[in-house]
Structure formats: structure tokens, C-alpha cells
Amino acid sequence: QVQLVESGGGLVEAGGSLRLSCTASARIFRINAMAWYRQAPGKQRELVASITSGASTNYADSVKGRFTISRDNTQNTVYLQMNSLKSEDTAVYYCYANIDTKDDGLSYQYWGQGTQVTVSS
């Protein structure tokens, strides 16, 4: 059973930095796209950043120039480096991965449990 285990959230002052990590904890044939989403209280979940298996990246306009997504395929891990944090970045951050658990042409979507990021102003 694949699990996405997140770490790195916490409380930080505005202007500070945090680094989130997410590791897939099972034997996996291939991880395709990976991404970070976030959900603030009273708001819908939104895409923050995504990265393909070929390392192409995409960012929400609100985080461009401040956040960087990267991945380590040898460790089945995706990272989100968050700099110049603002109070509006406060949310629960969720890791997402599209994974081929076997070499059978089937892909499945997995979500992490979420990690709280709180930015104090």
C-alpha cells in the first residue's frame, strides 16, 4: 500500500522560509507527476506547484518567484522550498503523486495526509 508521508510544516514569521518534503513509502515501479496543493480555511484546495517525471515545473501565479518544487527520483521524494512567506500562504499543504505501482500500464492517484503551514504577520 503506497503512502505519501509529508514533513516540514510549522509556524514561521512572514518573510521566513520552510521546506516541505513528501516521500512515497512503498515499492513503486514509477512516479509520474508530483505536486503540492494547499487548502486554507473556508477555501477550496488549490494547486501550488507541480513537477513532471521529466522535471518540468508549473506554479500558481501567487507563488511564482518565491516557491520552488523539486524531486529526487532515487528517494521517491518531492520537495517544496518556500521563501518569502506571506500570511496568505497559511494553509494545510497536501502532497500529490500519480504513481505506477507495477509495470502494467495503470496509474493511480495518491494524497498525503496534509501538513499545516502557518505564517504569522
mmCIF file of C-alpha atoms in Angstrom:
data_model
loop_
_atom_site.group_PDB
_atom_site.id
_atom_site.type_symbol
_atom_site.label_atom_id
_atom_site.label_comp_id
_atom_site.label_asym_id
_atom_site.label_seq_id
_atom_site.Cartn_x
_atom_site.Cartn_y
_atom_site.Cartn_z
ATOM 1 C CA GLN A 1 0.000 0.000 0.000
ATOM 2 C CA VAL A 2 1.508 3.305 -1.097
ATOM 3 C CA GLN A 3 1.576 6.102 1.430
ATOM 4 C CA LEU A 4 2.767 9.657 0.923
ATOM 5 C CA VAL A 5 4.460 10.839 4.107
ATOM 6 C CA GLU A 6 4.840 14.598 4.476
ATOM 7 C CA SER A 7 7.053 16.614 6.780
ATOM 8 C CA GLY A 8 8.374 20.118 7.228
ATOM 9 C CA GLY A 9 5.340 22.203 8.080
ATOM 10 C CA GLY A 10 5.188 24.539 11.033
ATOM 11 C CA LEU A 11 4.941 28.109 12.244
ATOM 12 C CA VAL A 12 7.113 30.804 10.682
ATOM 13 C CA GLU A 13 7.154 34.585 10.638
ATOM 14 C CA ALA A 14 6.326 36.487 7.490
ATOM 15 C CA GLY A 15 9.360 36.690 5.249
ATOM 16 C CA GLY A 16 10.714 33.398 6.524
ATOM 17 C CA SER A 17 11.239 30.068 4.811
ATOM 18 C CA LEU A 18 10.103 26.477 5.142
ATOM 19 C CA ARG A 19 10.870 23.322 3.205
ATOM 20 C CA LEU A 20 8.252 20.620 2.805
ATOM 21 C CA SER A 21 9.118 17.032 1.939
ATOM 22 C CA CYS A 22 6.931 14.164 0.762
ATOM 23 C CA THR A 23 8.132 10.589 0.349
ATOM 24 C CA ALA A 24 6.312 7.645 -1.164
ATOM 25 C CA SER A 25 6.788 4.797 1.291
ATOM 26 C CA ALA A 26 6.400 1.612 -0.747
ATOM 27 C CA ARG A 27 7.956 -0.296 -3.609
ATOM 28 C CA ILE A 28 6.982 1.617 -6.728
ATOM 29 C CA PHE A 29 7.557 0.992 -10.403
ATOM 30 C CA ARG A 30 7.399 4.646 -11.454
ATOM 31 C CA ILE A 31 6.256 8.012 -10.106
ATOM 32 C CA ASN A 32 4.819 10.230 -12.801
ATOM 33 C CA ALA A 33 3.681 13.772 -11.926
ATOM 34 C CA MET A 34 4.026 15.050 -8.372
ATOM 35 C CA ALA A 35 2.542 18.196 -6.931
ATOM 36 C CA TRP A 36 1.741 20.264 -3.881
ATOM 37 C CA TYR A 37 -1.731 21.599 -3.201
ATOM 38 C CA ARG A 38 -2.969 23.727 -0.332
ATOM 39 C CA GLN A 39 -6.245 24.468 1.342
ATOM 40 C CA ALA A 40 -6.864 27.477 3.540
ATOM 41 C CA PRO A 41 -9.828 27.644 5.954
ATOM 42 C CA GLY A 42 -13.035 28.286 4.068
ATOM 43 C CA LYS A 43 -11.380 27.980 0.672
ATOM 44 C CA GLN A 44 -11.101 25.294 -1.981
ATOM 45 C CA ARG A 45 -7.986 23.216 -2.407
ATOM 46 C CA GLU A 46 -5.696 24.823 -4.975
ATOM 47 C CA LEU A 47 -2.644 23.740 -6.917
ATOM 48 C CA VAL A 48 0.550 25.351 -5.658
ATOM 49 C CA ALA A 49 3.167 23.694 -7.865
ATOM 50 C CA SER A 50 3.645 20.578 -9.958
ATOM 51 C CA ILE A 51 6.565 18.714 -11.478
ATOM 52 C CA THR A 52 6.575 16.057 -14.176
ATOM 53 C CA SER A 53 8.754 12.961 -14.331
ATOM 54 C CA GLY A 54 10.961 14.955 -16.699
ATOM 55 C CA ALA A 55 11.278 17.764 -14.130
ATOM 56 C CA SER A 56 9.108 20.308 -15.944
ATOM 57 C CA THR A 57 7.523 22.581 -13.383
ATOM 58 C CA ASN A 58 4.414 24.707 -13.093
ATOM 59 C CA TYR A 59 3.492 27.229 -10.390
ATOM 60 C CA ALA A 60 0.465 29.126 -9.246
ATOM 61 C CA ASP A 61 0.856 32.824 -10.006
ATOM 62 C CA SER A 62 0.667 33.628 -6.294
ATOM 63 C CA VAL A 63 3.863 31.695 -5.514
ATOM 64 C CA LYS A 64 5.975 32.265 -8.621
ATOM 65 C CA GLY A 65 9.421 33.519 -7.729
ATOM 66 C CA ARG A 66 9.018 32.512 -4.069
ATOM 67 C CA PHE A 67 8.431 28.739 -4.108
ATOM 68 C CA THR A 68 10.471 26.024 -5.808
ATOM 69 C CA ILE A 69 9.335 22.451 -6.392
ATOM 70 C CA SER A 70 11.890 19.700 -6.970
ATOM 71 C CA ARG A 71 12.077 15.930 -6.806
ATOM 72 C CA ASP A 72 14.576 13.188 -6.068
ATOM 73 C CA ASN A 73 13.558 10.143 -8.038
ATOM 74 C CA THR A 74 16.102 7.934 -6.263
ATOM 75 C CA GLN A 75 14.338 8.700 -2.965
ATOM 76 C CA ASN A 76 10.756 8.843 -4.333
ATOM 77 C CA THR A 77 10.572 12.306 -2.767
ATOM 78 C CA VAL A 78 9.205 15.682 -3.776
ATOM 79 C CA TYR A 79 10.164 18.940 -2.072
ATOM 80 C CA LEU A 80 8.655 22.394 -1.836
ATOM 81 C CA GLN A 81 11.036 25.171 -0.855
ATOM 82 C CA MET A 82 9.002 28.138 0.300
ATOM 83 C CA ASN A 83 10.732 31.509 0.678
ATOM 84 C CA SER A 84 9.458 34.995 1.444
ATOM 85 C CA LEU A 85 6.399 33.506 3.082
ATOM 86 C CA LYS A 86 3.310 35.656 3.493
ATOM 87 C CA SER A 87 0.348 35.359 5.832
ATOM 88 C CA GLU A 88 -1.802 34.398 2.855
ATOM 89 C CA ASP A 89 0.341 31.272 2.414
ATOM 90 C CA THR A 90 -1.156 29.904 5.635
ATOM 91 C CA ALA A 91 -2.908 26.639 4.784
ATOM 92 C CA VAL A 92 -2.747 22.879 5.020
ATOM 93 C CA TYR A 93 -0.378 21.683 2.310
ATOM 94 C CA TYR A 94 -1.037 18.335 0.610
ATOM 95 C CA CYS A 95 1.335 16.252 -1.443
ATOM 96 C CA TYR A 96 0.009 14.534 -4.580
ATOM 97 C CA ALA A 97 1.543 11.852 -6.761
ATOM 98 C CA ASN A 98 0.479 9.916 -9.827
ATOM 99 C CA ILE A 99 2.110 6.507 -9.488
ATOM 100 C CA ASP A 100 2.519 3.312 -11.460
ATOM 101 C CA THR A 101 2.822 0.706 -8.732
ATOM 102 C CA LYS A 102 3.550 -2.010 -11.311
ATOM 103 C CA ASP A 103 4.654 -2.200 -14.923
ATOM 104 C CA ASP A 104 1.084 -2.839 -16.079
ATOM 105 C CA GLY A 105 0.147 0.498 -17.679
ATOM 106 C CA LEU A 106 -2.110 1.502 -14.791
ATOM 107 C CA SER A 107 -1.629 4.722 -12.828
ATOM 108 C CA TYR A 108 -3.144 5.700 -9.503
ATOM 109 C CA GLN A 109 -3.503 8.973 -7.618
ATOM 110 C CA TYR A 110 -2.300 9.303 -4.056
ATOM 111 C CA TRP A 111 -2.523 12.087 -1.491
ATOM 112 C CA GLY A 112 -0.559 12.849 1.637
ATOM 113 C CA GLN A 113 -2.233 13.478 4.976
ATOM 114 C CA GLY A 114 -1.512 17.186 4.892
ATOM 115 C CA THR A 115 0.871 19.366 6.866
ATOM 116 C CA GLN A 116 -0.015 22.703 8.433
ATOM 117 C CA VAL A 117 1.905 25.812 7.419
ATOM 118 C CA THR A 118 1.169 28.914 9.470
ATOM 119 C CA VAL A 119 2.735 32.266 8.636
ATOM 120 C CA SER A 120 2.448 34.934 11.289
ATOM 121 C CA SER A 121 2.404 38.574 10.259
#
